[in-house]
Coordinates of N, CA and C in Angstrom, one line a residue:
M1 N 76.9 -27.5 -58.4 CA 78.2 -26.9 -58.1 C 79.2 -27.7 -58.2
S2 N 80.2 -27.5 -58.7 CA 81.2 -28.3 -58.8 C 82.0 -29.1 -57.2
A3 N 82.5 -29.8 -57.7 CA 82.2 -30.8 -56.3 C 84.2 -30.5 -55.7
D4 N 84.7 -30.0 -56.8 CA 85.9 -29.4 -56.0 C 86.3 -28.2 -57.0
P5 N 85.8 -26.6 -56.7 CA 85.8 -25.3 -56.9 C 86.7 -25.1 -57.5
R6 N 87.1 -23.6 -57.9 CA 88.3 -23.0 -57.6 C 88.5 -21.8 -56.7
I7 N 89.3 -21.6 -56.7 CA 89.3 -21.0 -55.1 C 90.7 -19.6 -55.2
V8 N 89.7 -18.4 -55.1 CA 90.6 -16.9 -55.6 C 90.3 -16.0 -54.4
L9 N 91.3 -15.7 -53.5 CA 92.1 -14.7 -52.5 C 91.6 -13.6 -53.3
I10 N 90.8 -12.6 -52.6 CA 91.3 -11.8 -53.5 C 91.4 -10.4 -52.2
T11 N 92.5 -9.4 -52.3 CA 92.0 -8.7 -51.1 C 92.4 -7.3 -51.3
G12 N 91.0 -6.9 -50.1 CA 90.6 -5.0 -50.7 C 89.3 -5.7 -51.6
G13 N 88.5 -6.6 -51.1 CA 87.3 -7.7 -52.0 C 86.1 -7.0 -51.4
S14 N 86.5 -5.7 -50.6 CA 85.1 -5.6 -49.9 C 84.1 -4.4 -50.9
R15 N 85.0 -3.8 -51.8 CA 84.8 -2.3 -52.0 C 85.8 -2.5 -53.6
G16 N 85.3 -1.0 -54.2 CA 86.0 -0.4 -55.7 C 85.6 -1.7 -56.8
L17 N 87.2 -2.5 -57.4 CA 87.4 -2.9 -58.6 C 88.0 -4.2 -57.3
G18 N 88.2 -5.0 -56.0 CA 88.3 -5.9 -55.2 C 86.6 -6.0 -55.5
R19 N 86.1 -5.4 -55.2 CA 84.5 -6.0 -55.1 C 84.0 -7.1 -56.1
E20 N 84.4 -5.6 -57.2 CA 83.6 -6.2 -59.1 C 84.2 -7.6 -59.2
A21 N 86.0 -7.5 -59.2 CA 86.9 -8.6 -59.1 C 85.6 -9.6 -58.7
A22 N 85.6 -10.1 -57.2 CA 85.5 -11.3 -56.5 C 83.9 -11.2 -57.6
L23 N 83.3 -10.5 -57.7 CA 81.9 -10.8 -58.1 C 81.6 -11.3 -59.4
E24 N 82.8 -10.9 -60.4 CA 83.1 -11.5 -62.0 C 83.7 -13.4 -61.4
V25 N 84.8 -13.2 -60.6 CA 85.2 -14.7 -60.7 C 84.5 -15.2 -59.8
A26 N 83.2 -14.9 -59.2 CA 82.1 -16.1 -58.7 C 81.2 -16.2 -59.8
R27 N 81.0 -15.3 -61.2 CA 80.1 -15.3 -62.3 C 80.6 -16.4 -63.1
Q28 N 81.7 -16.5 -63.4 CA 82.7 -17.8 -63.7 C 82.7 -18.8 -63.0
G29 N 81.8 -19.4 -61.9 CA 82.0 -20.4 -61.0 C 82.9 -20.8 -60.1
D30 N 84.4 -19.2 -59.5 CA 84.9 -19.8 -58.7 C 84.6 -19.2 -57.0
D31 N 84.9 -19.9 -56.3 CA 84.7 -19.5 -55.3 C 85.1 -18.2 -54.6
V32 N 85.1 -17.8 -53.7 CA 86.2 -16.6 -53.4 C 86.5 -16.4 -51.9
M33 N 87.4 -16.2 -51.8 CA 87.7 -15.5 -49.8 C 88.0 -13.9 -50.2
L34 N 88.0 -13.2 -49.3 CA 87.9 -11.9 -49.3 C 88.6 -11.1 -48.5
T35 N 89.5 -10.4 -48.6 CA 89.6 -9.3 -47.3 C 89.1 -8.4 -47.4
Y36 N 88.8 -7.4 -45.9 CA 88.6 -5.8 -45.4 C 89.7 -5.4 -45.1
R37 N 89.7 -4.7 -44.7 CA 90.2 -3.5 -43.4 C 89.7 -2.9 -42.6
S38 N 88.8 -2.2 -43.1 CA 87.7 -1.8 -42.1 C 86.3 -2.1 -41.6
S39 N 85.6 -2.3 -42.7 CA 84.5 -2.5 -42.9 C 83.4 -4.1 -43.0
P40 N 83.4 -4.4 -41.8 CA 83.2 -5.8 -42.1 C 81.5 -5.9 -42.8
A41 N 80.8 -5.0 -42.0 CA 79.9 -5.1 -42.7 C 79.5 -5.1 -44.3
Q42 N 80.3 -4.2 -44.6 CA 80.4 -4.4 -46.7 C 80.7 -5.2 -46.8
A43 N 81.8 -5.2 -46.2 CA 82.3 -7.1 -47.2 C 81.7 -8.2 -47.0
Q44 N 80.7 -8.6 -45.5 CA 79.6 -9.1 -45.9 C 78.8 -9.1 -46.3
Q45 N 78.3 -8.2 -47.1 CA 77.4 -7.9 -48.5 C 77.9 -8.4 -49.5
V46 N 79.5 -8.4 -49.7 CA 79.5 -8.8 -51.0 C 79.5 -10.6 -51.2
V47 N 79.5 -10.8 -49.7 CA 79.4 -12.5 -49.4 C 78.4 -13.3 -50.0
E48 N 77.3 -12.2 -49.6 CA 75.9 -12.4 -49.7 C 75.7 -12.6 -51.4
A49 N 76.1 -11.7 -51.7 CA 75.9 -11.7 -53.3 C 76.5 -12.7 -53.9
I50 N 78.1 -13.4 -53.5 CA 78.5 -14.2 -54.0 C 77.7 -15.4 -53.8
E51 N 76.9 -15.6 -52.2 CA 76.3 -16.5 -52.5 C 75.0 -16.4 -53.6
A52 N 74.3 -15.0 -53.3 CA 72.9 -15.4 -54.1 C 73.5 -15.6 -56.0
L53 N 75.2 -15.5 -56.3 CA 75.4 -16.4 -57.4 C 75.7 -17.8 -57.9
G54 N 75.1 -18.6 -56.2 CA 75.0 -19.9 -56.4 C 77.1 -20.0 -55.3
R55 N 78.6 -19.1 -55.2 CA 79.1 -19.7 -54.8 C 79.5 -19.8 -53.2
Q56 N 80.3 -20.1 -52.9 CA 81.3 -20.0 -51.7 C 81.3 -19.0 -51.5
A57 N 81.9 -18.0 -50.2 CA 82.6 -16.9 -50.3 C 82.7 -16.9 -48.3
V58 N 83.8 -16.1 -48.1 CA 83.8 -15.8 -46.9 C 84.9 -14.3 -47.0
A59 N 84.9 -13.4 -45.5 CA 85.7 -12.3 -45.1 C 86.3 -12.6 -44.3
L60 N 87.9 -12.2 -44.9 CA 88.3 -12.1 -43.9 C 89.5 -10.9 -43.6
H61 N 89.6 -10.5 -42.6 CA 90.0 -9.2 -42.2 C 91.8 -9.2 -42.3
L62 N 92.4 -7.9 -42.8 CA 93.7 -7.9 -43.3 C 93.8 -6.6 -43.2
D63 N 95.1 -5.9 -42.7 CA 95.8 -4.6 -42.8 C 96.7 -5.3 -43.4
V64 N 97.3 -4.7 -44.8 CA 98.6 -4.9 -45.7 C 99.3 -4.5 -45.8
E65 N 99.4 -3.4 -44.1 CA 99.8 -2.5 -44.7 C 101.0 -2.9 -43.1
Q66 N 100.6 -3.7 -42.6 CA 101.0 -4.2 -41.5 C 101.5 -6.0 -41.8
A67 N 102.7 -6.4 -42.5 CA 103.1 -7.0 -42.6 C 103.4 -7.9 -41.7
D68 N 103.9 -7.5 -40.5 CA 104.4 -8.8 -39.4 C 103.2 -9.5 -39.0
S69 N 101.8 -8.9 -40.1 CA 100.6 -9.6 -39.6 C 100.5 -10.9 -40.5
F70 N 101.3 -10.9 -41.7 CA 101.0 -12.2 -42.5 C 100.8 -13.0 -42.3
P71 N 102.3 -13.6 -41.6 CA 102.0 -15.5 -40.8 C 100.7 -15.4 -40.1
A72 N 100.6 -15.1 -39.1 CA 99.1 -15.1 -38.5 C 98.3 -15.5 -39.7
F73 N 98.0 -14.3 -40.9 CA 96.8 -14.1 -41.4 C 97.3 -15.5 -42.6
A74 N 98.3 -16.1 -42.8 CA 98.6 -17.1 -43.7 C 97.5 -18.5 -43.5
E75 N 98.7 -18.3 -41.3 CA 97.3 -19.5 -41.0 C 95.3 -18.6 -40.4
T76 N 95.1 -17.9 -40.8 CA 93.6 -18.1 -41.5 C 93.4 -18.6 -42.3
V77 N 94.3 -18.0 -43.1 CA 93.6 -18.9 -44.1 C 94.0 -20.5 -44.5
R78 N 94.6 -21.1 -43.8 CA 95.1 -22.0 -44.2 C 93.8 -22.7 -43.3
S79 N 93.7 -22.3 -42.4 CA 92.3 -23.2 -41.4 C 91.2 -23.0 -42.7
T80 N 90.8 -21.5 -42.5 CA 89.4 -20.9 -43.5 C 89.4 -22.4 -44.8
L81 N 90.3 -22.4 -45.5 CA 90.2 -23.8 -46.5 C 90.3 -24.6 -46.4
R82 N 90.5 -25.5 -44.7 CA 89.8 -27.0 -44.4 C 88.2 -26.7 -43.5
E83 N 88.7 -25.5 -43.1 CA 87.3 -25.5 -42.5 C 85.8 -26.0 -43.6
Q84 N 86.2 -24.8 -44.4 CA 84.3 -23.7 -45.8 C 85.0 -25.1 -46.6
W85 N 86.1 -25.4 -47.3 CA 86.3 -26.3 -48.1 C 86.8 -27.5 -48.0
G86 N 87.4 -27.8 -46.8 CA 88.0 -29.2 -46.9 C 89.6 -29.3 -47.8
R87 N 89.9 -28.4 -47.6 CA 91.2 -28.4 -49.0 C 92.5 -27.6 -48.3
D88 N 93.8 -27.8 -48.7 CA 94.6 -27.1 -48.2 C 95.3 -26.3 -49.2
Q89 N 94.6 -26.1 -50.5 CA 95.4 -25.1 -51.4 C 94.0 -24.1 -51.7
F90 N 94.6 -22.9 -52.1 CA 93.8 -22.6 -53.4 C 94.5 -22.1 -54.3
D91 N 93.6 -21.5 -55.5 CA 93.8 -21.2 -56.8 C 95.1 -20.3 -57.8
A92 N 93.9 -19.1 -56.6 CA 94.2 -17.4 -57.4 C 94.2 -16.7 -56.6
L93 N 95.5 -15.7 -56.7 CA 95.5 -14.6 -55.6 C 95.4 -13.5 -56.7
L94 N 94.9 -12.4 -55.9 CA 94.6 -11.0 -56.3 C 95.4 -10.5 -55.1
N95 N 96.3 -9.8 -55.5 CA 97.0 -8.8 -54.5 C 96.5 -7.0 -55.2
N96 N 94.8 -6.7 -55.0 CA 94.7 -5.4 -55.1 C 94.2 -4.7 -54.0
A97 N 94.7 -5.1 -52.7 CA 94.4 -4.2 -51.6 C 95.4 -2.9 -51.7
G98 N 94.6 -1.2 -51.2 CA 95.4 -0.7 -51.7 C 94.1 0.8 -51.8
Y99 N 95.4 1.9 -51.5 CA 95.2 3.5 -51.9 C 96.4 4.1 -52.1
G100 N 95.6 5.3 -52.8 CA 96.4 6.6 -53.4 C 96.6 7.7 -52.1
V101 N 98.1 8.1 -53.2 CA 98.4 9.5 -52.3 C 98.2 10.6 -53.3
N102 N 97.5 11.5 -52.9 CA 97.6 12.8 -54.2 C 98.1 14.0 -53.5
M103 N 99.5 13.6 -53.9 CA 100.3 15.1 -53.5 C 101.7 16.1 -54.1
P104 N 101.8 16.5 -54.5 CA 102.4 17.2 -55.2 C 104.2 16.3 -54.7
F105 N 105.0 15.9 -56.0 CA 105.8 15.8 -55.2 C 107.2 16.0 -54.1
V106 N 107.1 17.8 -54.3 CA 107.6 18.9 -53.9 C 107.7 18.7 -52.2
D107 N 106.3 18.3 -51.5 CA 105.8 18.2 -50.6 C 104.8 16.7 -50.2
T108 N 105.6 16.3 -51.1 CA 105.2 14.6 -50.4 C 106.8 14.5 -49.6
T109 N 105.5 13.8 -48.0 CA 106.5 13.4 -46.8 C 106.9 11.7 -47.0
E110 N 107.7 12.0 -46.2 CA 108.6 10.9 -46.2 C 107.8 9.3 -45.4
A111 N 106.3 9.6 -44.5 CA 105.7 9.0 -44.1 C 104.7 8.6 -45.2
Q112 N 104.1 9.5 -46.6 CA 103.3 9.0 -47.2 C 104.3 8.3 -48.3
F113 N 105.2 8.4 -48.4 CA 106.2 7.4 -49.6 C 106.4 6.3 -48.7
D114 N 106.9 6.0 -47.7 CA 106.5 4.9 -46.9 C 105.9 3.6 -47.1
S115 N 104.5 4.9 -47.1 CA 102.9 4.2 -47.0 C 102.8 3.6 -48.2
M116 N 102.8 4.1 -48.9 CA 102.4 3.7 -50.3 C 103.8 2.9 -50.3
M117 N 105.0 2.5 -50.2 CA 105.5 1.4 -50.9 C 105.6 0.0 -49.9
R118 N 105.1 -0.2 -48.5 CA 104.3 -0.2 -47.5 C 103.2 -1.4 -48.2
V119 N 102.4 -0.1 -48.6 CA 101.3 -1.0 -48.8 C 101.1 -2.0 -50.3
H120 N 101.7 -0.9 -52.1 CA 102.1 -1.4 -52.7 C 102.6 -2.7 -53.1
V121 N 104.5 -2.5 -52.6 CA 105.0 -3.4 -52.8 C 105.5 -3.6 -52.3
K122 N 106.0 -3.2 -50.5 CA 106.0 -5.0 -50.0 C 104.7 -5.7 -49.2
A123 N 104.0 -5.0 -49.6 CA 102.3 -6.1 -49.0 C 102.6 -7.2 -50.3
P124 N 102.3 -7.0 -51.7 CA 102.1 -8.1 -52.2 C 103.3 -8.9 -52.9
F125 N 104.9 -8.1 -52.3 CA 106.0 -9.0 -52.2 C 105.6 -10.3 -51.1
F126 N 105.4 -9.9 -50.0 CA 105.5 -10.6 -48.7 C 104.4 -11.6 -48.6
L127 N 103.0 -10.9 -48.5 CA 102.0 -11.6 -48.4 C 101.8 -12.7 -49.4
T128 N 102.3 -12.4 -50.6 CA 101.9 -13.5 -52.0 C 103.2 -14.7 -51.4
Q129 N 104.6 -14.5 -50.7 CA 105.5 -15.0 -50.2 C 105.2 -16.1 -48.9
A130 N 103.8 -15.6 -48.1 CA 103.5 -16.4 -47.0 C 102.2 -17.1 -47.5
L131 N 101.8 -17.1 -48.6 CA 100.7 -17.9 -49.3 C 101.2 -19.0 -50.1
L132 N 102.4 -18.2 -50.6 CA 102.8 -19.8 -51.3 C 102.1 -21.2 -51.6
P133 N 103.2 -21.2 -50.1 CA 102.7 -23.4 -50.4 C 101.6 -23.3 -50.4
M134 N 100.4 -22.6 -49.8 CA 99.3 -22.6 -50.4 C 98.5 -22.7 -51.5
L135 N 99.0 -22.0 -52.6 CA 98.8 -21.9 -53.7 C 99.1 -22.8 -54.5
R136 N 98.3 -23.4 -55.3 CA 98.6 -24.7 -55.8 C 99.0 -24.3 -57.0
D137 N 99.9 -25.1 -57.2 CA 100.8 -25.3 -58.8 C 100.0 -25.4 -59.8
G138 N 100.6 -24.4 -61.0 CA 99.1 -23.8 -62.1 C 98.3 -23.2 -61.8
G139 N 98.8 -22.3 -60.8 CA 97.7 -21.4 -59.7 C 98.1 -20.2 -60.7
R140 N 97.4 -19.2 -59.8 CA 97.9 -17.7 -61.0 C 97.8 -16.6 -59.6
V141 N 98.7 -15.7 -59.4 CA 98.6 -14.7 -59.0 C 99.1 -12.9 -59.8
L142 N 98.0 -12.2 -59.5 CA 97.8 -11.1 -60.5 C 98.2 -9.7 -59.1
N143 N 98.1 -8.8 -59.9 CA 99.1 -8.1 -59.0 C 98.4 -5.9 -59.6
V144 N 98.1 -5.6 -58.8 CA 97.5 -4.0 -58.9 C 98.2 -3.0 -59.4
S145 N 99.0 -2.8 -61.1 CA 99.3 -1.7 -60.9 C 98.9 -0.6 -61.3
S146 N 98.8 0.7 -62.1 CA 98.1 0.8 -62.5 C 98.7 2.2 -64.2
G147 N 97.6 3.0 -64.2 CA 98.1 3.7 -66.1 C 99.4 4.5 -65.4
L148 N 98.8 4.7 -64.5 CA 100.9 6.1 -63.9 C 101.7 5.5 -63.5
A149 N 102.3 4.5 -63.6 CA 103.3 3.1 -64.0 C 103.8 3.7 -65.5
R150 N 102.4 4.3 -66.6 CA 103.4 4.8 -67.8 C 102.8 6.2 -67.9
F151 N 102.3 6.6 -68.0 CA 101.9 8.0 -68.2 C 102.1 8.8 -66.6
C152 N 102.4 10.4 -66.8 CA 102.6 11.1 -65.4 C 101.5 12.1 -65.5
L153 N 101.0 11.8 -64.6 CA 100.1 13.1 -63.2 C 100.5 13.7 -62.3
P154 N 100.7 15.1 -62.8 CA 101.2 15.4 -61.2 C 100.4 15.4 -60.2
G155 N 101.1 14.7 -59.2 CA 100.4 14.9 -58.2 C 100.1 12.9 -57.9
H156 N 101.3 12.7 -58.8 CA 100.8 11.0 -58.0 C 102.6 10.4 -58.2
A157 N 103.6 10.6 -57.7 CA 104.6 10.6 -57.9 C 105.3 9.1 -56.7
A158 N 104.1 9.6 -55.8 CA 105.2 7.8 -54.7 C 104.0 7.1 -55.0
Y159 N 102.6 7.5 -55.6 CA 101.7 6.5 -56.2 C 102.2 6.0 -57.2
G160 N 102.8 6.9 -58.3 CA 103.4 5.5 -59.4 C 104.8 5.0 -59.6
S161 N 105.3 5.9 -58.6 CA 106.6 4.3 -59.0 C 106.5 3.6 -57.9
A162 N 105.4 3.6 -56.9 CA 105.5 1.8 -56.1 C 104.8 1.0 -57.3
K163 N 104.1 1.4 -57.9 CA 103.0 0.6 -58.7 C 104.0 0.2 -60.5
A164 N 104.7 1.4 -60.6 CA 106.3 0.9 -61.6 C 107.0 -0.7 -60.6
A165 N 106.6 -0.5 -59.1 CA 107.9 -1.3 -58.3 C 107.3 -2.9 -58.7
V166 N 105.5 -2.5 -58.7 CA 104.9 -3.5 -58.9 C 104.9 -4.9 -60.3
E167 N 104.8 -3.5 -61.3 CA 105.3 -4.5 -62.5 C 107.0 -5.2 -62.3
T168 N 107.7 -4.3 -62.2 CA 109.2 -5.2 -62.1 C 109.3 -6.3 -60.9
L169 N 108.2 -6.2 -60.0 CA 108.0 -7.6 -59.1 C 107.0 -8.5 -59.5
S170 N 106.5 -7.9 -60.1 CA 105.4 -9.2 -61.2 C 106.6 -10.2 -61.9
R171 N 107.6 -9.9 -62.7 CA 108.1 -10.2 -63.7 C 109.3 -10.8 -63.5
Y172 N 109.7 -10.2 -61.8 CA 110.5 -11.6 -61.4 C 110.2 -12.6 -60.5
M173 N 108.7 -12.7 -59.7 CA 107.8 -13.6 -59.7 C 107.2 -14.6 -60.8
A174 N 106.8 -14.0 -61.9 CA 106.6 -14.6 -62.9 C 107.9 -15.6 -63.2
K175 N 109.3 -15.3 -63.2 CA 110.2 -16.4 -63.7 C 110.5 -16.6 -62.9
E176 N 110.2 -16.4 -61.7 CA 110.8 -17.6 -60.5 C 110.1 -18.7 -60.2
L177 N 108.5 -18.4 -60.1 CA 107.6 -19.2 -59.9 C 107.1 -20.2 -61.4
G178 N 107.6 -19.7 -62.1 CA 107.1 -20.3 -63.6 C 107.6 -22.3 -63.2
E179 N 108.3 -22.3 -62.7 CA 108.8 -23.8 -62.5 C 107.3 -24.3 -61.7
R180 N 106.8 -23.6 -61.2 CA 105.5 -24.4 -60.5 C 104.5 -24.2 -61.9
G181 N 104.2 -23.9 -62.8 CA 103.3 -23.3 -63.4 C 102.0 -22.3 -62.5
I182 N 102.6 -21.6 -62.0 CA 102.5 -20.1 -62.0 C 102.6 -19.4 -62.8
S183 N 102.0 -18.1 -63.4 CA 101.3 -17.2 -64.0 C 101.3 -16.1 -63.6
V184 N 102.0 -14.9 -63.1 CA 102.2 -13.5 -62.8 C 102.1 -12.4 -63.5
N185 N 101.2 -11.8 -63.5 CA 100.8 -10.4 -64.1 C 100.7 -9.5 -63.6
A186 N 101.1 -8.0 -64.1 CA 100.1 -7.1 -63.6 C 98.9 -6.5 -64.5
I187 N 97.7 -6.0 -63.7 CA 97.1 -5.0 -63.9 C 97.5 -3.6 -64.1
A188 N 97.1 -3.2 -64.9 CA 97.5 -1.7 -64.9 C 95.7 -0.7 -65.2
P189 N 94.6 -0.8 -64.3 CA 93.9 0.0 -64.8 C 93.5 1.6 -64.8
G190 N 93.2 2.4 -66.0 CA 93.1 4.0 -66.2 C 93.1 4.7 -64.7
A191 N 91.7 5.5 -65.3 CA 90.7 6.4 -64.3 C 89.5 5.7 -64.7
I192 N 89.0 5.1 -63.2 CA 88.1 4.1 -62.8 C 86.7 5.1 -62.4
E193 N 85.4 4.6 -62.2 CA 84.4 5.5 -61.4 C 84.4 4.8 -59.9
T194 N 85.2 5.2 -59.1 CA 85.0 4.0 -57.9 C 85.1 5.8 -56.9
D195 N 85.4 5.3 -56.0 CA 85.6 5.9 -54.4 C 86.7 6.0 -54.5
F196 N 87.8 5.2 -55.1 CA 88.9 5.2 -54.7 C 89.5 6.6 -55.1
G197 N 90.2 7.7 -54.0 CA 90.5 9.1 -54.8 C 90.3 10.1 -54.3
G198 N 88.5 9.5 -52.8 CA 87.9 10.6 -52.9 C 87.2 10.7 -53.9
G199 N 87.0 9.7 -55.1 CA 85.4 9.8 -55.8 C 85.8 10.4 -56.7
A200 N 87.0 11.1 -56.8 CA 86.7 13.0 -58.0 C 86.6 11.9 -59.2
V201 N 86.8 10.6 -59.8 CA 86.7 10.5 -61.3 C 85.0 10.1 -61.2
R202 N 84.6 9.7 -59.9 CA 83.0 9.6 -60.4 C 82.5 10.9 -60.5
D203 N 82.7 11.4 -59.4 CA 82.3 12.6 -58.3 C 82.2 14.3 -59.4
N204 N 83.4 14.0 -59.6 CA 83.9 15.5 -60.4 C 84.0 15.5 -61.9
E205 N 82.4 16.4 -62.4 CA 82.0 16.1 -64.3 C 83.3 16.8 -64.7
E206 N 83.9 17.6 -64.3 CA 85.0 18.0 -65.2 C 86.4 17.1 -64.6
I207 N 87.2 16.3 -63.7 CA 87.3 15.9 -63.8 C 87.4 14.3 -64.9
N208 N 86.0 14.4 -64.7 CA 85.5 12.3 -65.5 C 85.5 13.2 -67.1
Q209 N 85.3 14.8 -67.5 CA 85.5 15.3 -68.8 C 86.9 15.3 -69.2
Q210 N 87.8 15.6 -68.5 CA 89.0 15.5 -68.3 C 89.6 14.2 -69.0
V211 N 89.1 13.3 -68.5 CA 89.2 11.5 -68.5 C 88.7 11.1 -70.0
S212 N 87.9 11.5 -69.7 CA 86.6 11.5 -71.6 C 88.1 11.7 -73.1
S213 N 87.7 12.8 -72.4 CA 88.7 13.7 -74.2 C 90.2 13.3 -73.7
V214 N 90.9 12.4 -73.2 CA 92.3 11.8 -73.5 C 92.0 10.1 -73.3
T215 N 91.1 9.5 -73.9 CA 90.5 8.1 -73.3 C 90.1 7.5 -74.7
A216 N 90.9 6.7 -75.7 CA 90.5 6.1 -77.4 C 88.4 5.6 -76.9
M217 N 88.6 5.1 -76.4 CA 86.9 5.1 -75.9 C 86.1 6.0 -75.8
G218 N 86.3 7.5 -74.7 CA 85.8 8.2 -74.9 C 84.9 8.2 -73.5
R219 N 85.7 7.8 -72.9 CA 84.1 7.6 -71.7 C 85.9 7.6 -70.2
A220 N 85.7 7.7 -69.1 CA 86.1 6.9 -67.8 C 85.4 5.5 -67.7
G221 N 87.0 4.9 -67.5 CA 86.1 3.5 -67.2 C 84.5 3.2 -65.7
Q222 N 84.8 2.3 -65.9 CA 84.1 1.6 -65.1 C 84.0 0.3 -64.3
P223 N 83.8 -0.1 -63.1 CA 84.6 -0.9 -62.0 C 84.5 -2.2 -63.1
S224 N 83.3 -2.6 -63.6 CA 82.6 -4.2 -63.8 C 83.9 -3.8 -65.6
D225 N 84.6 -3.0 -66.2 CA 85.3 -3.0 -67.4 C 87.0 -3.6 -66.3
I226 N 87.0 -3.0 -64.9 CA 88.1 -4.0 -64.6 C 88.1 -5.5 -64.2
G227 N 86.9 -5.5 -63.2 CA 86.8 -6.9 -63.2 C 86.9 -7.8 -63.6
A228 N 86.1 -7.7 -64.9 CA 86.0 -8.3 -66.0 C 87.5 -8.7 -66.3
V229 N 88.5 -8.3 -66.5 CA 89.6 -8.4 -67.3 C 90.1 -9.1 -66.2
M230 N 90.0 -8.8 -64.8 CA 90.7 -9.2 -63.5 C 90.5 -10.9 -63.5
A231 N 88.7 -10.7 -63.6 CA 88.7 -12.2 -63.7 C 89.4 -13.3 -64.7
Q232 N 89.1 -13.3 -66.4 CA 89.9 -13.3 -67.0 C 92.0 -13.3 -66.9
L233 N 92.4 -12.9 -66.4 CA 93.6 -12.6 -65.7 C 93.8 -14.0 -65.2
L234 N 93.0 -14.4 -64.0 CA 92.6 -15.1 -62.7 C 92.1 -16.6 -63.0
S235 N 91.5 -16.7 -64.5 CA 91.0 -18.0 -64.9 C 91.9 -19.5 -65.4
P236 N 91.5 -20.3 -65.4 CA 92.6 -21.5 -66.2 C 92.8 -20.8 -68.0
A237 N 92.4 -19.7 -68.2 CA 92.1 -20.1 -69.5 C 93.6 -18.8 -70.0
S238 N 94.3 -18.5 -69.4 CA 95.4 -17.6 -68.8 C 96.4 -18.3 -68.9
Q239 N 96.5 -19.4 -68.9 CA 97.8 -19.6 -67.4 C 98.8 -19.6 -69.1
W240 N 99.1 -19.6 -70.3 CA 100.4 -19.2 -71.2 C 101.1 -17.2 -71.0
I241 N 99.8 -17.0 -70.7 CA 100.0 -15.3 -70.3 C 100.4 -14.7 -68.5
T242 N 102.2 -14.9 -69.0 CA 103.1 -14.9 -67.4 C 104.0 -13.6 -68.3
G243 N 104.3 -12.6 -66.2 CA 105.0 -11.7 -66.6 C 104.8 -10.4 -67.6
Q244 N 103.3 -10.3 -67.5 CA 103.3 -9.2 -68.5 C 102.5 -7.9 -68.4
R245 N 102.7 -6.8 -68.4 CA 101.8 -5.3 -67.8 C 100.2 -5.5 -68.6
I246 N 99.5 -6.0 -68.6 CA 98.1 -5.5 -69.1 C 97.5 -4.4 -68.5
E247 N 97.9 -3.3 -69.7 CA 96.8 -2.3 -69.6 C 95.2 -2.1 -69.9
A248 N 94.4 -1.8 -68.8 CA 93.3 -1.5 -69.3 C 92.4 -0.3 -69.0
S249 N 93.0 0.3 -69.7 CA 92.6 1.7 -69.4 C 92.0 2.1 -70.5
G250 N 91.5 1.1 -71.5 CA 89.9 2.1 -72.8 C 91.0 3.2 -73.8
G251 N 92.4 2.7 -73.0 CA 93.3 4.1 -74.6 C 93.4 5.1 -73.2
M252 N 93.8 5.1 -72.4 CA 94.0 6.5 -72.0 C 95.5 7.3 -72.0
F253 N 95.8 8.1 -73.2 CA 97.0 8.8 -73.3 C 97.7 7.6 -74.2
L254 N 96.6 7.5 -75.5 CA 97.3 7.0 -76.7 C 98.6 7.8 -77.7

């Protein structure tokens, strides 16, 4: 093991794409801090899987919808870095945690809209802000957008709008953090076979076939497809990529 490993902080790392990203960055030699909201046991399973790969990992509780908790969370990160690694800084941040709302525009409530904005826009904005003093110069920030910010499918007005805001936010962050050598990008997955959205793409054969029919690669995405791209964008090799929207959808709706 390296005497001075890179450390990647991944929100929502206990399941889905966050879990895949955590495992992939561990495979490329990085240690991991991952967050979970409601399942410490699930998070611990990911920690153990990372440790089985020969890397260190810790799981921390965080609800990204509660922005007032971010200063205390930042202090937890600071103390964890010192206790676990003897360091004051980490190397990369993946703002991944979130959920979707599938509701027609005319039926979407103000509460649902506000939740989407808190989780997908306010959280990466203010959580990154709180963690910046610990993110080393030359580090990485990767925000998660969606193919739904480019193409439109009924029922995703609030979610897709929030993700479009994430893409604009990522460009502003890249512009302002570039002086520290920090690269900031947004990854936009297409339809993936996870438990996201109730697992519809994974479990509903009709929906899966519909996705496959409009995707150049002829299938729905797998979590590992996205985890691999996330790990690449969080790696040292990706410094010269910044302010970009990278879609990883297998060519959906080309």
